[in-house]
Amino acid sequence: MTDKDVIKVPLGPQHPALKEPGNFTLSLRGENVTDMTIRLGYNHRGIEKACEQRSYLNDMYLLERICGICSHSHTTAYVQAVEEIAAIQVPARGLYLRTLVAELERIHSHLLWLGVAGHEIGFDTLLMYSWRDRELVLDLLSMLTGNRVNYGFNTIGGVRKDITEDQRNDILKATDTLEERTKVYAELAGNEVTLSKRLQNVGRLTKADVVRLGVTGPTGRASGIKRDVRKDDPYAIYSELEFDVVTSDHCDVFGRTLVRVGELLQTYKMIRQILKNLPEGPISAKAPRKIPKGQAVSRYEAPRGEDFHFVRGNGTDKPERVKVRAPTMVNMQAVPLMMKDAQLADMPITLAAIDPCFSCTDRMIELHDEGGATSGTYSWAHVRQLGIQHHLKRGIDFANLNKELASWRERIK
Amino acid sequence: MSNETDSPSVAAAPVLATEQKLQKDLETAFPDLVGKITLQRVRRVWADVPMQSLHAVVTYAKEELGFWMLCTITGTDEGAHLGLMYHLAGDAGIVLTVVIAAPKDGPGPQTLTPLYPQADLYEREVVDLLGVQIQGLPEGNRYPLPDEWPAGQYPLRKDWTREMLEVSKENA
């Protein structure tokens, strides 16, 4: 650029507004963004190549780890393609349970997003509330699958765990609470002036640009594009569920918020239908170790947009080729357009509003005494005490910390 | 289930009507494609296209048949040549995959970025990982390999192993 008033500011690759590596070079005239280039690939791990060297089942666990949030999305997209190649008929109950976890995952992802969005605009109360509520759904996922993220719930031919009547009731109970809470957020999004003033007209993306760039998921729907793989190219049991595709004509971050909150309400509706109509029977079909020659593409409406998988089998127990496209790949390319002529301070929330993918695998721990005699849940105070003792054994005394800090300050004076 | 009233069921019998129309439209516009189009199942159509016709077929699919999205490009190593699959989608939920063969060591297809701006990253990906020589790709950052990645190393080619990278680093 020849204009002397334009300066270039690199944002990232470390932590560009989110805990995910990506590099954005912004050209600024004063506070206004005139141009922007993106450099991605910092998270490239060679998973597609690695898939060719592992068995179909091993690949599922590998693909599950593409993303901590959409882990069930990736495995479902993948197993659907494998099942199509091998002509495996997944039993109805298996498909229902697969869809159940898919929708629970959507709740967990959208509530997470709502918190991040609140945080990016300095509205941390929203972060605290929505992440507290998100614990409910994470507890459900943990109960159903044994893990809060990376559930390992899918398998080729169905799912790995059935649900009990008690679990069914727990899900229904939590769904009621979550719906009540989400209605508060819906009201908040509509009436809270801080939120609407801060988000309206930020990160604008017109309907025409959504079509031109092929933008997918809630980001596209918030610009009035009524497109959802669950409706357009139905998989699992979505053709049997009654739900609306939520759209908005705001074409900005505010619209993206309304769409995600609206989708949560649709998801609760779907979960009730799934549990009401859950058929009896087996949860998986036996899958062969070797998958015949053939290829298939599979699409999946992940919380962030369309996941696209391609799998080619060559008759062995390892795939010939696995190709993955996550929604961020296409949505990220719309960010420069959203930022054009916008203010630098709008960058974090605009980037966050496409809900780019980052890992979240932190989890609380339940400690059990190894001897088994006193096994049970430890109180927070007890865990804290254990921690203090652990450090004491290593010569670190927190009780003396202030004293030691003072003497250290004396020494370096 | 009780509430499946208005949504068309996947398993409804007279399937493939839309797919057959799509096939006919493509064959009428491009007589060369007769016998090259496969209807795999409902909403899955595959077309084998010569590399030179890629632009014409994709332009027709986008402008006349409503395939406004390029889902992604899958590159494959087919041994003697490279395969490229352009997965197109539109509102009808159909995925039309246009398959071409590109040489390993010669000029590949023209870039699709004028038609689909999002092709930019997909094309850079097959350039980096498979060594497809996309023609007319605008200047920009490479994707997804690091800037210092040695030339001529294409990790998704079947004969590529990690040891080749280490040898190349030693030579450098």
XYZ file of C-alpha atoms in Angstrom:
585
model
C 0.000 0.000 0.000
C 1.402 3.403 -0.943
C -0.666 5.518 1.428
C 1.678 6.735 4.153
C -1.107 7.008 6.704
C -1.787 3.296 6.566
C 0.031 1.159 9.113
C 0.067 -2.620 9.257
C -0.644 -4.337 12.545
C -0.064 -8.053 12.969
C -2.619 -9.812 15.147
C -1.549 -13.292 16.195
C -0.455 -15.984 15.513
C -0.470 -16.286 19.307
C -3.869 -15.705 20.821
C -5.518 -13.434 18.235
C -8.509 -12.605 20.434
C -9.093 -16.318 20.973
C -7.086 -19.212 22.299
C -6.326 -20.460 18.819
C -3.424 -19.800 16.487
C -4.052 -17.718 13.389
C -2.361 -14.653 11.971
C -4.207 -11.586 10.739
C -2.388 -8.659 9.218
C -4.580 -5.594 9.491
C -3.967 -2.431 7.496
C -5.135 0.494 9.580
C -5.853 4.095 8.777
C -6.264 5.527 12.245
C -8.664 3.192 13.983
C -10.249 1.958 10.760
C -9.363 -1.294 9.081
C -8.766 -0.783 5.368
C -7.529 -4.241 4.474
C -6.726 -7.554 6.057
C -4.856 -10.719 5.132
C -5.013 -14.092 6.871
C -2.329 -16.713 7.409
C -3.623 -20.021 8.737
C -2.122 -23.469 9.131
C -0.454 -23.114 12.548
C -2.593 -25.953 13.817
C -1.907 -28.301 10.895
C -1.193 -31.707 12.381
C -1.216 -33.981 9.332
C -4.326 -35.819 10.498
C -5.450 -36.754 6.960
C -2.126 -38.474 6.252
C -2.183 -40.130 9.677
C -5.660 -41.502 8.905
C -4.308 -43.417 5.927
C -1.905 -45.259 8.228
C -4.445 -46.343 10.859
C -7.436 -48.617 10.909
C -10.932 -47.245 10.344
C -11.720 -47.550 14.038
C -8.477 -45.913 15.177
C -9.182 -43.053 12.787
C -12.415 -42.340 14.583
C -10.535 -41.546 17.790
C -8.034 -39.468 15.855
C -10.717 -37.469 14.041
C -12.546 -36.968 17.314
C -9.524 -34.956 18.417
C -9.631 -32.495 15.527
C -11.681 -30.332 17.833
C -12.579 -30.557 21.483
C -15.963 -28.945 20.978
C -17.235 -30.529 17.756
C -15.746 -33.941 18.472
C -19.008 -35.830 17.976
C -19.596 -33.849 14.769
C -16.384 -35.054 13.192
C -16.797 -38.683 14.181
C -20.399 -38.733 12.957
C -19.488 -37.176 9.616
C -16.724 -39.748 9.260
C -18.633 -42.879 10.337
C -21.548 -41.926 8.101
C -19.235 -42.019 5.096
C -17.679 -45.324 6.202
C -21.100 -46.852 6.854
C -22.243 -45.775 3.403
C -19.243 -47.395 1.697
C -19.667 -50.633 3.653
C -23.484 -50.545 3.286
C -23.968 -50.922 7.040
C -27.524 -50.344 8.241
C -27.311 -48.593 11.595
C -30.202 -49.660 13.877
C -32.780 -46.948 14.562
C -31.952 -46.712 18.272
C -28.301 -46.154 17.382
C -29.242 -43.283 15.059
C -31.494 -41.745 17.706
C -28.768 -41.828 20.342
C -26.241 -40.459 17.868
C -28.563 -37.543 17.182
C -29.186 -37.037 20.896
C -25.488 -36.558 21.631
C -25.178 -34.366 18.523
C -27.821 -31.988 19.842
C -26.406 -32.017 23.382
C -23.098 -31.081 21.814
C -24.779 -28.172 20.032
C -26.069 -26.852 23.366
C -22.609 -27.113 24.879
C -21.051 -25.341 21.898
C -23.615 -22.531 21.632
C -23.572 -21.802 25.374
C -19.797 -21.738 25.237
C -19.988 -19.297 22.350
C -22.434 -17.062 24.184
C -19.989 -16.825 27.081
C -17.043 -16.075 24.799
C -19.067 -13.409 22.986
C -19.982 -11.812 26.317
C -16.353 -11.894 27.378
C -15.127 -10.299 24.139
C -17.360 -7.282 24.670
C -16.560 -6.970 28.369
C -19.902 -8.398 29.480
C -18.403 -11.036 31.748
C -21.614 -11.552 33.693
C -22.974 -13.270 30.595
C -19.863 -15.449 30.449
C -20.313 -16.502 34.081
C -24.001 -17.296 33.675
C -23.845 -19.126 30.358
C -20.843 -21.219 31.339
C -22.488 -22.111 34.610
C -25.489 -23.357 32.642
C -23.200 -25.153 30.224
C -22.047 -27.304 33.127
C -25.493 -28.920 33.111
C -25.091 -30.193 29.580
C -21.473 -31.195 30.138
C -22.618 -33.252 33.117
C -25.200 -34.932 30.880
C -22.578 -35.734 28.251
C -20.264 -37.023 30.931
C -23.028 -39.210 32.318
C -23.988 -40.579 28.889
C -20.542 -41.097 27.435
C -18.054 -41.019 30.300
C -16.413 -37.798 29.151
C -17.216 -34.096 29.019
C -15.576 -33.692 25.618
C -14.166 -36.241 23.126
C -16.965 -38.591 24.049
C -15.943 -41.703 22.106
C -19.665 -42.324 21.714
C -19.799 -43.269 18.031
C -18.585 -46.479 16.543
C -18.742 -47.806 13.011
C -22.251 -49.232 12.776
C -23.867 -47.298 15.622
C -23.021 -46.032 19.079
C -21.158 -47.586 21.999
C -23.473 -46.958 24.936
C -27.150 -47.284 25.560
C -29.064 -45.026 27.909
C -31.090 -46.041 30.934
C -34.516 -44.836 31.984
C -32.945 -42.816 34.834
C -30.578 -41.105 32.409
C -33.487 -40.320 30.133
C -35.267 -38.567 32.996
C -32.116 -36.698 33.987
C -31.771 -35.369 30.436
C -35.403 -34.241 30.361
C -35.018 -32.491 33.704
C -31.839 -30.694 32.661
C -33.438 -29.756 29.321
C -36.261 -28.009 31.178
C -33.778 -26.004 33.256
C -31.668 -25.169 30.219
C -34.697 -24.038 28.248
C -35.760 -21.763 31.070
C -32.260 -20.277 31.246
C -32.018 -19.886 27.466
C -35.288 -17.969 27.430
C -33.634 -15.502 29.804
C -30.787 -15.094 27.319
C -33.238 -14.685 24.450
C -34.960 -11.919 26.379
C -31.609 -10.423 27.302
C -30.497 -10.427 23.658
C -33.702 -8.670 22.635
C -33.951 -6.093 25.431
C -30.533 -5.454 26.907
C -29.325 -2.185 25.369
C -25.635 -2.856 26.105
C -25.778 -5.990 24.023
C -27.706 -4.630 21.063
C -25.767 -1.353 20.897
C -22.444 -3.152 21.023
C -23.311 -5.865 18.516
C -25.546 -4.214 15.951
C -23.823 -3.216 12.700
C -20.615 -4.903 13.842
C -19.067 -7.489 11.503
C -21.587 -6.892 8.730
C -21.932 -9.542 6.050
C -24.604 -9.164 3.394
C -26.765 -11.973 2.092
C -25.141 -11.632 -1.323
C -21.684 -12.045 0.202
C -22.779 -15.129 2.127
C -23.795 -16.711 -1.172
C -20.678 -15.481 -2.965
C -18.333 -16.849 -0.280
C -20.337 -19.964 0.559
C -20.503 -19.021 4.260
C -22.068 -21.753 6.340
C -23.798 -22.403 9.662
C -25.197 -19.781 12.059
C -22.967 -17.137 10.439
C -24.758 -17.639 7.115
C -28.207 -18.012 8.690
C -27.729 -14.699 10.505
C -27.602 -13.061 7.055
C -30.939 -14.520 6.076
C -29.739 -17.685 4.311
C -32.092 -20.510 5.250
C -29.637 -23.337 4.803
C -29.044 -26.142 7.264
C -27.665 -29.580 6.380
C -30.086 -31.136 8.872
C -32.923 -29.979 6.581
C -31.281 -29.844 3.150
C -29.344 -33.111 3.213
C -30.831 -34.902 6.248
C -28.765 -37.545 7.998
C -29.245 -39.620 11.159
C -32.906 -39.057 12.139
C -33.318 -35.376 11.284
C -35.907 -36.088 8.599
C -38.141 -37.443 11.391
C -37.735 -34.455 13.693
C -39.824 -31.355 13.670
C -37.756 -28.199 13.972
C -37.344 -24.780 12.388
C -34.229 -23.391 10.764
C -33.602 -20.166 12.662
C -32.507 -17.204 10.575
C -32.104 -13.478 11.086
C -31.901 -10.535 8.717
C -29.597 -8.465 10.904
C -26.495 -9.554 8.939
C -24.234 -8.675 11.889
C -22.886 -10.042 15.168
C -26.197 -9.227 16.828
C -27.980 -11.443 14.304
C -25.477 -14.235 14.903
C -26.288 -14.037 18.619
C -30.040 -14.204 17.996
C -29.627 -17.185 15.654
C -27.570 -19.195 18.128
C -29.914 -18.506 21.008
C -32.856 -19.382 18.760
C -31.180 -22.616 17.722
C -30.788 -23.614 21.351
C -34.560 -23.424 21.791
C -35.045 -25.621 18.694
C -32.520 -28.106 20.054
C -34.462 -28.553 23.316
C -37.517 -29.320 21.202
C -35.574 -31.938 19.258
C -34.158 -33.580 22.387
C -37.682 -34.066 23.782
C -38.805 -35.612 20.477
C -35.811 -37.942 20.405
C -36.426 -39.150 23.952
C -40.166 -39.489 23.407
C -39.819 -41.557 20.241
C -36.661 -43.464 21.125
C -37.222 -46.923 19.614
C -36.259 -50.148 21.352
C -33.659 -52.464 19.863
C -29.925 -52.782 19.347
C -27.723 -49.696 19.334
C -25.203 -50.841 16.756
C -24.727 -53.218 13.861
C -21.663 -55.367 13.453
C -19.146 -53.676 11.206
C -16.512 -55.519 9.188
C -12.870 -54.789 9.958
C -12.109 -54.428 6.257
C -14.124 -51.836 4.383
C -14.781 -52.532 0.689
C -13.623 -50.404 -2.187
C -15.717 -47.322 -2.664
C -16.042 -43.682 -1.739
C -18.584 -41.453 -0.087
C -19.042 -37.877 1.004
C -20.799 -37.028 4.221
C -22.170 -33.707 5.421
C -23.036 -32.762 8.963
C -24.447 -29.602 10.501
C -21.936 -28.992 13.276
C -22.679 -26.215 15.785
C -20.402 -23.906 13.788
C -21.601 -24.866 10.314
C -21.166 -27.605 7.799
C -18.605 -30.344 8.387
C -17.696 -32.088 5.164
C -15.943 -35.449 5.076
C -14.782 -37.589 2.171
C -13.677 -41.190 2.696
C -12.333 -43.645 0.138
C -11.948 -47.332 0.973
C -9.618 -49.711 -0.831
C -10.752 -53.071 0.528
C -8.302 -53.133 3.444
C -8.742 -52.187 7.095
C -7.195 -48.758 6.445
C -8.774 -46.011 4.366
C -7.151 -44.922 1.124
C -8.023 -41.279 1.757
C -9.855 -39.244 4.374
C -10.568 -35.589 3.739
C -12.050 -33.192 6.262
C -13.332 -29.681 5.863
C -14.477 -27.902 8.987
C -16.801 -24.879 8.807
C -14.212 -22.402 10.102
C -12.181 -22.955 6.929
C -14.833 -21.293 4.799
C -16.231 -18.848 7.361
C -12.789 -17.503 8.184
C -12.505 -16.271 4.606
C -15.448 -13.944 5.211
C -13.785 -12.198 8.174
C -11.750 -9.724 6.053
C -15.001 -8.630 4.442
C -16.716 -8.237 7.822
C -13.787 -6.132 9.035
C -13.577 -3.890 5.978
C -13.858 -0.237 7.138
C -14.663 -1.438 10.650
C -12.852 -0.291 13.780
C -9.898 -2.195 15.172
C -11.711 -2.648 18.499
C -14.410 -4.647 16.737
C -11.925 -7.285 15.601
C -12.128 -9.629 18.630
C -15.920 -9.893 18.691
C -16.164 -10.113 14.888
C -13.690 -12.972 14.826
C -15.372 -14.634 17.790
C -18.778 -14.272 16.159
C -18.033 -16.838 13.455
C -17.271 -19.134 16.410
C -13.892 -20.336 15.218
C -12.868 -23.662 16.619
C -10.571 -24.041 19.612
C -9.961 -26.837 22.019
C -11.489 -26.970 25.426
C -10.534 -30.082 27.252
C -10.194 -28.820 30.814
C -12.236 -30.831 33.189
C -12.921 -31.025 36.906
C -11.552 -34.101 38.604
C -13.064 -36.498 41.033
C -10.344 -37.995 43.194
C -10.446 -41.527 44.532
C -8.201 -42.912 47.222
C -6.004 -45.551 45.635
C -6.413 -47.927 48.553
C -10.129 -47.932 47.966
C -10.960 -47.837 51.675
C -11.835 -44.144 51.795
C -12.818 -43.885 48.156
C -15.315 -41.136 47.459
C -15.534 -37.519 46.450
C -13.150 -35.127 48.122
C -14.312 -31.740 49.286
C -12.676 -28.663 47.803
C -11.112 -27.852 51.200
C -9.653 -31.342 51.375
C -8.192 -31.105 47.866
C -6.691 -27.741 48.788
C -5.151 -29.243 51.933
C -3.672 -32.098 49.873
C -2.149 -29.547 47.520
C -0.567 -27.616 50.390
C 0.887 -30.829 51.847
C 2.204 -31.852 48.429
C 4.155 -28.608 48.180
C 5.284 -28.725 51.812
C 6.985 -32.065 51.109
C 8.915 -30.289 48.375
C 9.991 -27.492 50.696
C 7.463 -24.871 49.617
C 5.549 -23.444 52.518
C 2.696 -21.234 51.438
C 2.168 -20.080 55.005
C 5.573 -18.431 54.858
C 5.057 -17.070 51.380
C 4.558 -13.433 52.352
C 7.542 -13.532 54.689
C 9.719 -15.050 51.991
C 8.559 -12.572 49.384
C 9.469 -9.721 51.728
C 12.934 -11.103 52.337
C 13.392 -11.664 48.615
C 12.497 -8.044 47.937
C 15.061 -7.008 50.548
C 17.726 -9.114 48.848
C 17.233 -7.670 45.374
C 17.110 -4.051 46.532
C -42.920 -41.714 14.012
C -46.026 -39.653 14.375
C -44.981 -36.215 13.220
C -43.533 -36.667 9.754
C -46.151 -34.800 7.803
C -44.680 -32.293 5.406
C -40.956 -33.066 5.162
C -40.147 -35.356 2.235
C -38.906 -38.653 3.648
C -35.448 -39.818 2.597
C -36.673 -43.302 1.926
C -39.632 -42.242 -0.247
C -39.738 -44.586 -3.237
C -39.631 -42.519 -6.468
C -36.164 -41.312 -5.599
C -33.530 -39.858 -7.845
C -35.977 -37.782 -9.912
C -34.070 -34.556 -9.165
C -30.778 -36.350 -9.618
C -31.874 -37.737 -13.002
C -32.918 -34.285 -14.155
C -29.535 -32.953 -13.105
C -27.846 -35.728 -15.080
C -29.954 -34.942 -18.149
C -29.246 -31.203 -17.894
C -25.526 -31.839 -17.678
C -25.577 -34.318 -20.568
C -27.564 -31.940 -22.753
C -25.163 -29.085 -22.108
C -22.065 -31.291 -22.386
C -22.673 -34.293 -24.702
C -19.160 -35.558 -23.815
C -20.403 -36.369 -20.324
C -22.774 -39.122 -21.460
C -21.731 -42.233 -19.567
C -19.503 -40.228 -17.237
C -22.152 -39.326 -14.669
C -22.935 -41.620 -11.733
C -25.972 -41.330 -9.489
C -24.568 -42.940 -6.345
C -27.682 -42.485 -4.221
C -30.196 -39.806 -3.422
C -28.451 -36.410 -3.367
C -25.063 -37.799 -4.457
C -24.021 -37.238 -8.067
C -20.543 -37.753 -9.477
C -19.253 -36.545 -12.844
C -15.928 -37.433 -14.476
C -14.820 -34.428 -16.457
C -11.704 -33.789 -18.600
C -9.445 -31.187 -17.006
C -9.966 -28.720 -19.893
C -13.754 -28.777 -19.396
C -13.635 -28.157 -15.642
C -14.333 -24.443 -15.890
C -17.173 -24.803 -18.365
C -18.922 -27.541 -16.369
C -18.521 -25.826 -12.998
C -19.625 -22.473 -14.422
C -22.731 -24.140 -15.869
C -23.445 -25.911 -12.575
C -23.131 -22.660 -10.672
C -24.916 -20.283 -13.047
C -27.634 -22.552 -14.451
C -28.139 -25.311 -11.871
C -27.822 -23.361 -8.637
C -24.696 -24.945 -7.169
C -23.592 -21.809 -5.358
C -21.324 -23.500 -2.830
C -17.974 -25.165 -3.321
C -17.887 -27.388 -0.225
C -14.249 -28.273 -0.650
C -11.722 -29.765 -3.043
C -10.429 -33.261 -2.256
C -7.102 -34.135 -3.778
C -5.988 -37.740 -4.209
C -2.857 -39.489 -5.384
C -3.990 -41.919 -8.076
C -0.526 -43.292 -8.821
C 0.183 -42.088 -12.362
C -1.703 -38.839 -11.853
C -3.464 -36.750 -9.216
C -7.217 -36.683 -8.772
C -9.154 -33.575 -7.853
C -12.757 -33.670 -6.696
C -14.724 -30.455 -6.605
C -17.679 -30.967 -4.273
C -20.454 -28.550 -5.233
C -23.689 -27.987 -3.333
C -26.762 -25.801 -3.564
C -30.152 -25.378 -1.946
C -31.463 -28.746 -3.160
C -29.112 -30.609 -0.834
C -27.435 -32.430 -3.711
C -23.674 -32.795 -3.721
C -22.370 -32.764 -7.275
C -18.765 -33.932 -7.282
C -16.844 -32.991 -10.404
C -13.787 -35.240 -10.718
C -10.783 -34.405 -12.870
C -7.349 -35.908 -13.353
C -4.357 -33.571 -13.105
C -0.737 -34.388 -13.982
C 1.818 -34.838 -11.192
C 4.518 -32.836 -12.933
C 2.731 -30.506 -15.299
C 0.280 -27.636 -15.389
C -2.920 -28.432 -13.517
C -6.383 -26.910 -13.837
C -7.188 -23.209 -13.899
C -8.063 -21.685 -10.555
C -11.755 -21.536 -9.624
C -11.312 -18.434 -7.449
C -13.114 -16.123 -9.938
C -16.190 -18.364 -9.580
C -15.849 -19.327 -5.936
C -13.663 -16.993 -3.822
C -13.533 -19.670 -1.105
C -11.620 -21.925 -3.541
C -8.542 -19.912 -2.557
C -7.700 -21.944 0.578
C -8.861 -25.245 -0.931
C -6.595 -24.776 -3.933
C -3.630 -23.723 -1.834
C -4.179 -26.869 0.199
C -3.883 -29.201 -2.813
C -0.891 -27.186 -4.028
C 0.895 -27.651 -0.686
C -0.098 -31.194 0.151
C -0.190 -32.849 -3.281
C 1.781 -30.581 -5.596
C -1.056 -29.779 -7.984
C 0.017 -26.902 -10.225
C -3.089 -24.723 -10.134
C -2.945 -22.120 -12.901
C -3.695 -18.473 -12.226
C -3.955 -18.752 -8.422
C -3.602 -15.194 -7.082
C -0.597 -14.355 -4.918
C -1.044 -14.890 -1.219
C 0.067 -16.783 1.844
C 0.612 -20.505 1.446
C -1.660 -22.973 3.244
C -1.371 -25.074 5.372
C 2.360 -25.862 5.511
C 4.933 -23.586 7.145
C 6.809 -21.008 5.055
C 10.119 -22.860 5.451
C 8.711 -26.197 4.193
C 11.138 -27.567 1.548
C 10.115 -27.401 -2.105
C 9.048 -30.591 -3.834
C 7.820 -32.295 -0.625
C 4.161 -33.200 -0.947
C 3.037 -35.030 2.205
C -0.253 -36.389 0.894
C 1.373 -38.197 -2.015
C 1.386 -41.915 -1.358
C 5.160 -42.305 -1.765
C 5.910 -39.544 0.754
C 7.247 -40.494 4.165
C 8.446 -38.381 7.072
C 12.003 -39.616 6.549
C 12.099 -37.807 3.190
C 11.579 -34.538 5.035
C 14.465 -35.245 7.405
C 16.799 -36.079 4.502
C 15.795 -32.879 2.748
C 16.499 -30.834 5.897
C 19.965 -32.375 6.215
C 20.765 -31.435 2.622
C 19.611 -27.879 3.208
